[in-house]
Coordinates of N, CA and C in Angstrom, one line a residue:
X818 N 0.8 -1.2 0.0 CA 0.0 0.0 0.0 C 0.9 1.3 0.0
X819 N 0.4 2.0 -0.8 CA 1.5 3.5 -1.2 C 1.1 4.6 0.2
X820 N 1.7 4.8 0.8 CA 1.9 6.3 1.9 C 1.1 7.2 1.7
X821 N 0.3 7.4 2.1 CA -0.9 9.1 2.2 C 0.0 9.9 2.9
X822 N -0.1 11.4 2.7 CA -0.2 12.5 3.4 C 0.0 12.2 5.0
X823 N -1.3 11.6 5.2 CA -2.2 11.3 6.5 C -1.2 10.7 7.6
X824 N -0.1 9.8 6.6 CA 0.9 8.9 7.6 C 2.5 9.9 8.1
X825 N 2.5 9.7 9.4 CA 3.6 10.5 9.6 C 4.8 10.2 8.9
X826 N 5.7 11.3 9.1 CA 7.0 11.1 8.9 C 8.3 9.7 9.0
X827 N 7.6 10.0 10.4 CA 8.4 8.9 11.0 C 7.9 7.3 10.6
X828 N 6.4 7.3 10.2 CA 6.0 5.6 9.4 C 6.9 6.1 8.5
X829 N 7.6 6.7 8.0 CA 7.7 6.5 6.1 C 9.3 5.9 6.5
X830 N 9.8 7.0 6.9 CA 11.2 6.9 8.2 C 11.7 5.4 8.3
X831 N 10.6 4.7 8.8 CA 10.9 3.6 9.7 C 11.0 2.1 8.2
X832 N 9.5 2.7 7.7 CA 9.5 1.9 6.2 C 10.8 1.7 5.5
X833 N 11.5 3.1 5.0 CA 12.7 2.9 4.7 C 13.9 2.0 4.9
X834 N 14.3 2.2 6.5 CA 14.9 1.6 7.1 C 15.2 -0.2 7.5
X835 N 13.6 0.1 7.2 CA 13.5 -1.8 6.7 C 13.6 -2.1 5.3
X836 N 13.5 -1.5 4.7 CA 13.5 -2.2 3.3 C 15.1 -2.1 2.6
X837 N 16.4 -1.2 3.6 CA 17.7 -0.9 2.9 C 18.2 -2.2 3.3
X838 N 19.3 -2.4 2.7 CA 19.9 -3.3 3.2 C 20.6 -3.3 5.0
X839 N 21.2 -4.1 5.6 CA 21.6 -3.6 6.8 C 22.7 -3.1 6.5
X840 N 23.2 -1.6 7.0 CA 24.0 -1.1 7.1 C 24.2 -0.1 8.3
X841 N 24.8 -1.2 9.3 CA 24.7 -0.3 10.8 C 25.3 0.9 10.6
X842 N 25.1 1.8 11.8 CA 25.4 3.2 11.6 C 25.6 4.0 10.6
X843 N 25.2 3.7 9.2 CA 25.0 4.5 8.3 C 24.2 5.7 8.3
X844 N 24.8 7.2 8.2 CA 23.9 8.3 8.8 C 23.3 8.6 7.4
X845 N 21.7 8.8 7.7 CA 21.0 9.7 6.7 C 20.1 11.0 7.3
X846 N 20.3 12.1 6.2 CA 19.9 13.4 7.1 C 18.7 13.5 6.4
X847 N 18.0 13.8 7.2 CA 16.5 14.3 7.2 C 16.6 16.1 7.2
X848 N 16.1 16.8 6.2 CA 15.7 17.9 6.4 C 14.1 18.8 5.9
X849 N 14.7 19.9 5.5 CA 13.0 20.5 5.2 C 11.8 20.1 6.0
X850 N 10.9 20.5 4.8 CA 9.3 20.2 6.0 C 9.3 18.9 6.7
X851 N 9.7 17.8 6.2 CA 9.9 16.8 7.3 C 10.2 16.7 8.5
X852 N 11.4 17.5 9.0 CA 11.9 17.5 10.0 C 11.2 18.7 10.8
X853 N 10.6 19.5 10.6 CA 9.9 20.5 11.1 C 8.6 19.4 11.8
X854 N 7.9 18.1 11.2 CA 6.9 17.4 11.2 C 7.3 16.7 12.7
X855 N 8.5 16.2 12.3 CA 9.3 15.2 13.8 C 9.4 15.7 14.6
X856 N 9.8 17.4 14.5 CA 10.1 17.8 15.9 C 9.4 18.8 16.8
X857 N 9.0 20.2 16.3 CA 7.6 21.2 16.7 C 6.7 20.6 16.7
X858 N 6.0 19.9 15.6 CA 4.9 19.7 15.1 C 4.1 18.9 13.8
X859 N 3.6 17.7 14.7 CA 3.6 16.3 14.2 C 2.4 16.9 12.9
X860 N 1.5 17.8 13.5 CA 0.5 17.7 12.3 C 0.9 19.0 11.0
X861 N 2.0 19.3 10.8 CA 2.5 19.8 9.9 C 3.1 19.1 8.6
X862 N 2.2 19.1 7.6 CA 2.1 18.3 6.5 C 3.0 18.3 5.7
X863 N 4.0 17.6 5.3 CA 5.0 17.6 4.4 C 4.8 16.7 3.1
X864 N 4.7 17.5 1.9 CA 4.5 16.5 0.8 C 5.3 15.3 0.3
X865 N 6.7 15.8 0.6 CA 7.9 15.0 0.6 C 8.8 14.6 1.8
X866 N 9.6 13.7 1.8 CA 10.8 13.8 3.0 C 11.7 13.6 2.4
X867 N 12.4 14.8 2.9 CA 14.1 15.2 1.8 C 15.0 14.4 2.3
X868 N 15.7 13.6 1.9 CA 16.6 12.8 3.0 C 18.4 13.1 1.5
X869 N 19.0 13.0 2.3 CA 20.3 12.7 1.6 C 21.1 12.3 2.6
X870 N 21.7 11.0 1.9 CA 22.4 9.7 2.1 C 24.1 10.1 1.9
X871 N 25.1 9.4 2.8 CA 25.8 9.4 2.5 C 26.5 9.5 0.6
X872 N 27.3 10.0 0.3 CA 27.2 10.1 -1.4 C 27.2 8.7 -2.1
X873 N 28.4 7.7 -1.1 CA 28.3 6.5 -1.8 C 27.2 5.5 -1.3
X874 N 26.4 6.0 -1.0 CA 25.0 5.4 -0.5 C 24.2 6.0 -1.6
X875 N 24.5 6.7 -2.1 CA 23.1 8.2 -2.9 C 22.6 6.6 -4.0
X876 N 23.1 5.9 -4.9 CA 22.2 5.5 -5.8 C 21.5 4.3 -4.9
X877 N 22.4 3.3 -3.8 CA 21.5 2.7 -3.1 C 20.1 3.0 -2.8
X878 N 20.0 3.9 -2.1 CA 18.9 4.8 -1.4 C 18.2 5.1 -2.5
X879 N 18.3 5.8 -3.4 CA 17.4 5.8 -4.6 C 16.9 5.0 -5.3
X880 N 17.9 3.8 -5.5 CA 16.9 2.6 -6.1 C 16.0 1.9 -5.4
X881 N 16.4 1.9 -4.1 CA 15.3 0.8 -3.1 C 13.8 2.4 -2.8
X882 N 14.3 3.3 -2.6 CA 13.3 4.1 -2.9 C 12.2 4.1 -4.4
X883 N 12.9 4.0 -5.4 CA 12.5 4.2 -6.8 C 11.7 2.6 -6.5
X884 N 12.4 1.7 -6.4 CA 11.6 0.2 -6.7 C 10.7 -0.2 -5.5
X885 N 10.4 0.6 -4.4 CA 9.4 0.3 -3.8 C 8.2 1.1 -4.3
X886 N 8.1 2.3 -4.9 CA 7.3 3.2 -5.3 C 7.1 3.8 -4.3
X887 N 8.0 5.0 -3.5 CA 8.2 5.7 -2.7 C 8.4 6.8 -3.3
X888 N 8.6 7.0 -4.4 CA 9.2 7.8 -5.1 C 8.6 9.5 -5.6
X889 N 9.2 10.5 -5.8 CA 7.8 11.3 -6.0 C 7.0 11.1 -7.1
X890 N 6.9 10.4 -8.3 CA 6.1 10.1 -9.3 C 5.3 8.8 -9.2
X891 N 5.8 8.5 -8.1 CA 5.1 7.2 -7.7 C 3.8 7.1 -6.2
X892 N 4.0 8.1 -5.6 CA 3.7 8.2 -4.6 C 3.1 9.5 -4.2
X893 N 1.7 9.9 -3.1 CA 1.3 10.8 -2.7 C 2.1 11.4 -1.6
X894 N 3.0 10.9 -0.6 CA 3.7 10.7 0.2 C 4.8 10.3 -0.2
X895 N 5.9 11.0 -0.5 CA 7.0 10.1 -1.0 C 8.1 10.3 0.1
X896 N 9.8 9.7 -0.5 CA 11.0 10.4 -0.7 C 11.3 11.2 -1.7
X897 N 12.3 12.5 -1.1 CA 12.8 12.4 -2.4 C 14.5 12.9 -2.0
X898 N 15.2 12.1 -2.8 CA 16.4 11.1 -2.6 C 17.6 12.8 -3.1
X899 N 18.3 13.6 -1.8 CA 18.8 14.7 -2.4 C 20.4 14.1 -2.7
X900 N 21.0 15.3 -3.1 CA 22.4 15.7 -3.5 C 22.8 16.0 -1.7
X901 N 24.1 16.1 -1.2 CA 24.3 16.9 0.1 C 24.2 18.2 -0.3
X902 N 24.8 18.7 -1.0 CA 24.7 19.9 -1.9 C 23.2 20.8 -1.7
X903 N 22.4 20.6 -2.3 CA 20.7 20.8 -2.3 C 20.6 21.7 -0.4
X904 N 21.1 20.9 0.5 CA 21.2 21.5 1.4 C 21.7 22.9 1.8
X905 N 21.5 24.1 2.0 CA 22.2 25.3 2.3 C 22.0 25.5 3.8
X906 N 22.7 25.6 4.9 CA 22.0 26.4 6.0 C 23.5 27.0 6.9
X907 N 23.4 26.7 8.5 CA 24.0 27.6 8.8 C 25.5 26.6 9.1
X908 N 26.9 26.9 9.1 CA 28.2 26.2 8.7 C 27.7 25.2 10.0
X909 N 27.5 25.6 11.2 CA 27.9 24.3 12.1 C 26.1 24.0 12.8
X910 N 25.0 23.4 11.5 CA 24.2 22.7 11.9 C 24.1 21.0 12.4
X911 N 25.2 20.5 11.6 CA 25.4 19.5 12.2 C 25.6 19.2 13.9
X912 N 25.7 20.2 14.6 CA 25.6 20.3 15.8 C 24.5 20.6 16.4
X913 N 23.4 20.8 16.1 CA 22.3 20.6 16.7 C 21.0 19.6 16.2
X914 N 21.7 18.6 14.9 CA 21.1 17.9 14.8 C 20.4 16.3 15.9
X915 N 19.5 16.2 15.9 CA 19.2 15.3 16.4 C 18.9 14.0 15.6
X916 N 19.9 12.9 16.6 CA 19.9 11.3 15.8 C 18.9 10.3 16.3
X917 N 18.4 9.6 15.6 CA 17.2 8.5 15.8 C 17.8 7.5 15.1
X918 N 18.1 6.2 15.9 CA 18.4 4.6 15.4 C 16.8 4.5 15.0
X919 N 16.9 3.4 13.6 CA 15.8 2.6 12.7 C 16.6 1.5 12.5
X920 N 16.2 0.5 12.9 CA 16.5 -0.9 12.1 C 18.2 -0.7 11.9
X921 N 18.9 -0.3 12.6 CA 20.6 0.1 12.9 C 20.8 1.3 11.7
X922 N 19.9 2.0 10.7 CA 20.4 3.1 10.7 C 19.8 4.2 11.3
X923 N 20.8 5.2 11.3 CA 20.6 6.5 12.1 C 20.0 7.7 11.2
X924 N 19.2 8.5 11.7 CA 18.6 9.3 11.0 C 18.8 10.6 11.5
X925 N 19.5 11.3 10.9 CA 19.9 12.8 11.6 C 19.1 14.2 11.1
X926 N 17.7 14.5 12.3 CA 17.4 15.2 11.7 C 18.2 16.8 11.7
X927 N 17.5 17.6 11.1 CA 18.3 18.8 11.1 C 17.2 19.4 12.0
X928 N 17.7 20.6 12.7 CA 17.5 21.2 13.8 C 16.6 22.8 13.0
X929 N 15.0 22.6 13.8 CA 14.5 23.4 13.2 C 13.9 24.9 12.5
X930 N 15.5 25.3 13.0 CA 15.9 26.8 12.9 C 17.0 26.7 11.7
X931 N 17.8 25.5 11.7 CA 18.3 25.2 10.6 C 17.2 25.0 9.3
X932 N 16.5 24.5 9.6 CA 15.6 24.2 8.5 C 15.2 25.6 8.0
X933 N 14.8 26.3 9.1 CA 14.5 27.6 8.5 C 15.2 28.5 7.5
X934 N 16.2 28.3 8.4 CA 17.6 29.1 7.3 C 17.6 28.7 5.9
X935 N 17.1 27.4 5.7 CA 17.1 26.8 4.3 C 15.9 26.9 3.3
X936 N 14.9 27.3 4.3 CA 13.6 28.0 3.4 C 13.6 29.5 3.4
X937 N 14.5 29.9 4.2 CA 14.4 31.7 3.4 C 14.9 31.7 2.2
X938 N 16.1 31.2 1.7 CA 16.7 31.4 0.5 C 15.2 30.9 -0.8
X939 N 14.6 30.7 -0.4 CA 13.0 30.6 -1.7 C 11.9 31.6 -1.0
X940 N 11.7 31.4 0.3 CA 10.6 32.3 1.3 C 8.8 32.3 -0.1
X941 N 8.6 30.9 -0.7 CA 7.4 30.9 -1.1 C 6.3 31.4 0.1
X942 N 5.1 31.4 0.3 CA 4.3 31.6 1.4 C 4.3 29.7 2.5
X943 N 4.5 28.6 1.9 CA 4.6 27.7 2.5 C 6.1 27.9 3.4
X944 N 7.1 28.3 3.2 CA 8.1 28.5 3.8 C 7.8 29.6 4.8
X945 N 7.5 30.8 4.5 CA 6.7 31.7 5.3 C 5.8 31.0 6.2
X946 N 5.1 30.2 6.2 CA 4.5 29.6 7.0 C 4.9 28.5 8.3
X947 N 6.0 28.2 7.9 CA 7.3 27.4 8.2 C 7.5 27.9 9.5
X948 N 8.2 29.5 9.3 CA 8.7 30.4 10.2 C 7.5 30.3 10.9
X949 N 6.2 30.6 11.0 CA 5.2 31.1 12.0 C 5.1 30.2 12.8
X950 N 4.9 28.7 12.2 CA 4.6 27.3 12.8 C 5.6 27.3 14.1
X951 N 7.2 27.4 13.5 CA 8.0 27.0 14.8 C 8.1 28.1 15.5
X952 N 7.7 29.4 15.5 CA 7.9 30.0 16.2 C 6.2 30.3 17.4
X953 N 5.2 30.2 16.4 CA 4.1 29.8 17.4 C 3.9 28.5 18.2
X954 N 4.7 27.6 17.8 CA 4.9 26.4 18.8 C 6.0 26.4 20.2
X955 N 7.0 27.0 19.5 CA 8.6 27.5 20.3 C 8.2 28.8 21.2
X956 N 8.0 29.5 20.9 CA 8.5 31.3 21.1 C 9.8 31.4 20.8
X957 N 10.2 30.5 20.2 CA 11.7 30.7 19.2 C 11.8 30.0 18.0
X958 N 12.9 30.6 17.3 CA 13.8 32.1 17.8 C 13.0 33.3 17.5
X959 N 13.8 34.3 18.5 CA 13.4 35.5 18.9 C 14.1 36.4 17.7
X960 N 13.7 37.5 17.3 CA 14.2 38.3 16.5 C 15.9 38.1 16.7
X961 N 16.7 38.4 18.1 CA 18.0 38.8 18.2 C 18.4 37.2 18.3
X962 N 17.6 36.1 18.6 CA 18.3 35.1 18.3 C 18.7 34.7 16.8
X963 N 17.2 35.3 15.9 CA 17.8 34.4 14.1 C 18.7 35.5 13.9
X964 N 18.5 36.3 14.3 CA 19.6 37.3 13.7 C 20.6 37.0 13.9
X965 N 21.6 36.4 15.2 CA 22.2 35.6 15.6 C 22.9 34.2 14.7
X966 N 21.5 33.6 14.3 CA 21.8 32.3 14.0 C 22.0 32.6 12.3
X967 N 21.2 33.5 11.8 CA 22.2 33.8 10.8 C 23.2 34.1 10.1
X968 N 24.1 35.0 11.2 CA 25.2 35.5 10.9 C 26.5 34.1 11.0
X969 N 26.0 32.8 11.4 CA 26.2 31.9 11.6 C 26.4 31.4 9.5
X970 N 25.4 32.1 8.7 CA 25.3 31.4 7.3 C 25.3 32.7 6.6
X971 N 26.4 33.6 6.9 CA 26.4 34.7 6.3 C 27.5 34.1 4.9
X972 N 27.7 33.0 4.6 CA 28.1 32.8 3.5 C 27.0 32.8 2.1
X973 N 26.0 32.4 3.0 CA 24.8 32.5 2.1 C 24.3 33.5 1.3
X974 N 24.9 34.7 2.3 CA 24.7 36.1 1.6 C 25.5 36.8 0.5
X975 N 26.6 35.5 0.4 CA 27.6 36.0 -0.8 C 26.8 35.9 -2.2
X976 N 27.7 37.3 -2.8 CA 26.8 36.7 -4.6 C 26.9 35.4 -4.6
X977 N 25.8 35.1 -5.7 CA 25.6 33.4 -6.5 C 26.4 33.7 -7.7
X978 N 27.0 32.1 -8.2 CA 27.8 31.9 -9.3 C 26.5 32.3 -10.1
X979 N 27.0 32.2 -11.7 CA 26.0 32.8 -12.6 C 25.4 31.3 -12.6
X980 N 25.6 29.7 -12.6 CA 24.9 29.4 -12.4 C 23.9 28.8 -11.7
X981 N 23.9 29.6 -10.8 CA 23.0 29.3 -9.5 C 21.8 30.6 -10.3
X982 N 20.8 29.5 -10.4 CA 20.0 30.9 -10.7 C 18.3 30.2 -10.0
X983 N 18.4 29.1 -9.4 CA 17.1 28.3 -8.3 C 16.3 29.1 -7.4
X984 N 17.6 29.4 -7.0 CA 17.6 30.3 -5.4 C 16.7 31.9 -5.7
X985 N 16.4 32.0 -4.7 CA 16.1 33.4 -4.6 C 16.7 34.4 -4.1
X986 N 16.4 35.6 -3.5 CA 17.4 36.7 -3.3 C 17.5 36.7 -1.9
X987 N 18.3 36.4 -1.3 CA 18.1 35.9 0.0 C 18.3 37.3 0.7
X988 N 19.0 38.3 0.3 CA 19.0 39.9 1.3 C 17.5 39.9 1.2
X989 N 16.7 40.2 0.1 CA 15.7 40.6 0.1 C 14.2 39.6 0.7
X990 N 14.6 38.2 0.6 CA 13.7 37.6 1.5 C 13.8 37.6 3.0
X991 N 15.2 37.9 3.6 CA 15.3 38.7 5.1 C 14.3 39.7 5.2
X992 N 14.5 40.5 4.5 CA 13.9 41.7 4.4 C 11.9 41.7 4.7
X993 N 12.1 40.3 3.6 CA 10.5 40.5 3.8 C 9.9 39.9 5.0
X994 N 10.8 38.8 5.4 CA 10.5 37.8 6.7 C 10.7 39.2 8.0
X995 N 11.3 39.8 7.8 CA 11.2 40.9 9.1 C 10.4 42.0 8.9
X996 N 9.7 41.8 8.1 CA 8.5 42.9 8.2 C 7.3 42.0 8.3
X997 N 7.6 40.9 7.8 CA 6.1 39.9 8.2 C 5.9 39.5 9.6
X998 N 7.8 39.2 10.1 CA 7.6 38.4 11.4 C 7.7 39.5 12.7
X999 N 8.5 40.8 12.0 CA 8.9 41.5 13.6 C 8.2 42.9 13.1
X1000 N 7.9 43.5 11.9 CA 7.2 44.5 11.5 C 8.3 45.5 11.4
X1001 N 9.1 45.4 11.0 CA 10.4 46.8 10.8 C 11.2 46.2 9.8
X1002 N 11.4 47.3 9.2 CA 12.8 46.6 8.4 C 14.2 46.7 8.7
X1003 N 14.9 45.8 8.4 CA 16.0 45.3 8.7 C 17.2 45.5 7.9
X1004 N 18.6 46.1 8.4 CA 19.6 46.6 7.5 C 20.1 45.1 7.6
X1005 N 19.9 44.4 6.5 CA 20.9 43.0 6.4 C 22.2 43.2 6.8
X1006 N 22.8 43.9 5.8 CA 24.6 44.3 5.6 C 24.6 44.9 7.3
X1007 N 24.4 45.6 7.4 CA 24.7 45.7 9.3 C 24.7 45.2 10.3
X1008 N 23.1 44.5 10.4 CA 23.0 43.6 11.3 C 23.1 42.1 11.4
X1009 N 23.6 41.6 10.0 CA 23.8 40.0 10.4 C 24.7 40.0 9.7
X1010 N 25.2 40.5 8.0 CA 26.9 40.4 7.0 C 28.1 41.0 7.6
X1011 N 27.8 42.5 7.7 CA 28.9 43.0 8.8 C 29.6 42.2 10.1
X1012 N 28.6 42.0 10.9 CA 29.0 41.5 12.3 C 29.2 40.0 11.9
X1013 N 28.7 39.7 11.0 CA 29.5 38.0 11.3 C 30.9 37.9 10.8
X1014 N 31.1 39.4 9.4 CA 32.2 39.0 8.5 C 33.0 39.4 10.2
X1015 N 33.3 40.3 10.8 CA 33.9 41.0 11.9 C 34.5 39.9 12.9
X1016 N 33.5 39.3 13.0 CA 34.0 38.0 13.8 C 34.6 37.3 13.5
X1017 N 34.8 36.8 12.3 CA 35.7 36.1 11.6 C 36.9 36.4 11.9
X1018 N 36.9 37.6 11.1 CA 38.2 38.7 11.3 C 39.1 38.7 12.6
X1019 N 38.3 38.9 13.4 CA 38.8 39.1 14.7 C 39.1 37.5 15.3
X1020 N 38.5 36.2 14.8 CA 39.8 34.7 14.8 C 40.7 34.7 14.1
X1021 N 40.6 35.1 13.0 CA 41.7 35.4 11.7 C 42.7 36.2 12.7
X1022 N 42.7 37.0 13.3 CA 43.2 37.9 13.7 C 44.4 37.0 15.1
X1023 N 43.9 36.5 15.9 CA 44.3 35.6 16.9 C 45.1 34.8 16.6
X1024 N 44.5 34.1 15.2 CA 45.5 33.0 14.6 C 47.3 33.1 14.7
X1025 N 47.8 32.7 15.4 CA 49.4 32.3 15.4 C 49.6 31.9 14.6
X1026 N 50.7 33.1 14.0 CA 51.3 32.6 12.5 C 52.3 31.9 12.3
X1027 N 52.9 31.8 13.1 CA 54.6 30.8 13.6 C 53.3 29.6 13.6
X1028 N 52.3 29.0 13.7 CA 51.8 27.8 14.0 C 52.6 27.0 12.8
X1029 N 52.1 27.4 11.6 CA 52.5 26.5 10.2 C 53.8 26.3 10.4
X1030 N 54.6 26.9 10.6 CA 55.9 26.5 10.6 C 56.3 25.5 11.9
X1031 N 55.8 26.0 13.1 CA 55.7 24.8 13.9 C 55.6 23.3 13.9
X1032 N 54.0 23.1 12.9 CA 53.6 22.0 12.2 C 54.7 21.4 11.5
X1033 N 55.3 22.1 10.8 CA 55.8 21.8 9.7 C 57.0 20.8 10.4
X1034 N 57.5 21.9 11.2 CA 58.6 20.9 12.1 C 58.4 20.1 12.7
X1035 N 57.6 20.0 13.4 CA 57.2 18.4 14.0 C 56.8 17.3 12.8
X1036 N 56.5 17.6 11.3 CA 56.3 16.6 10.5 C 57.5 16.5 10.1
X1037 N 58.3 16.8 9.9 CA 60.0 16.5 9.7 C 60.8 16.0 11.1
X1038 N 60.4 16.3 12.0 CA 60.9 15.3 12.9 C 60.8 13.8 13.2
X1039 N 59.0 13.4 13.2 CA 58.4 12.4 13.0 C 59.5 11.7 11.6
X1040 N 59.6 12.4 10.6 CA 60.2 11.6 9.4 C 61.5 11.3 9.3

């Protein structure tokens, strides 16, 4: 029987997990509206569950997806099987991901302020929606917290290659998320580009420059 809407996350989750082959500890990340469903709020409907697999796992996971009919052409409820890439959010989300054992693999969802960060860069009205859900379930984050947790993915804010053209304008969907969610507008370049590039700066700054050459001599001693 093919997966409805109606069935959580975690049945689809768990279905997977049985049907791969066994490969203990093998991590798969769970992101997007799915992981918003696992963790705020179970009745928040996700059409898809975005998962990406290790890379030498990627065609595994796709085929037993594709030949169960889990698939998105196959299914009301599907997977759908990403690139790691596809993913954008803040440099050290893997640290607030949360892991779940299935059948000895592990499922790491992404943390759902991360998630957020990865639906501003489109900010359709279902991503806009996104934001209201976890923050009317949470009371976070608070304006000075994403502001915060942004400057965390201020690489995001760098121009796109010319062929990146998917995405949307991510200064300008800040822009609009802070007049929908806090009612003011927001100097991006001041309050989240500036102060993150600054901080950088200022470990760059710290950095011991005698280190490399230190290194260097302890690898020539070892030899």
């Amino acid at each position: 029987m093919k997966p409805t809407q109606t069935q959580t996350v975690g049945y689809l989750l768990k279905l997977l997990a049985s049907l791969l082959p066994p490969t203990p500890g093998l991590r798969i990340k769970v992101f997007g509206s799915a992981a918003l469903q696992l963790l705020p709020d179970s009745n928040f409907l996700s059409q898809d569950v975005d998962v990406f697999p290790p890379e030498d796992f990627f065609a595994l996971v796709s085929e037993v997806v594709d030949a169960n009919n889990l698939s998105k052409d196959k299914a009301e409820f599907c997977f759908q099987v990403c690139d790691h890439l596809a993913f954008k959010s803040t440099v050290d989300w893997p640290l607030r991901a949360t892991e779940v054992s299935l059948h000895g693999y592990i499922f790491r969802l992404v943390h759902p302020w991360d998630v957020l960060v990865s639906k501003l860069q489109r900010l359709e009205e279902k991503d806009l929606n996104a934001f209201k859900l976890v923050i009317g379930r949470t009371g976070h984050p608070t304006e000075a917290e994403f502001i915060r947790h942004l400057q965390k993915a201020v690489d995001l804010y760098r121009p796109k290659f010319d062929e990146e053209t998917a995405r949307g304008d991510l200064l300008m969907n800040t822009r609009i998320l802070w007049r929908e969610l806090w009612h003011r507008d927001i100097d991006v370049r001041a309050e989240i580009t500036r102060p993150a590039i600054l901080r950088a700066e200022r470990e760059y700054q710290d950095f011991d420059p005698t280190l490399k050459d230190r290194l260097a001599e302890i690898g020539r001693k070892k030899l």
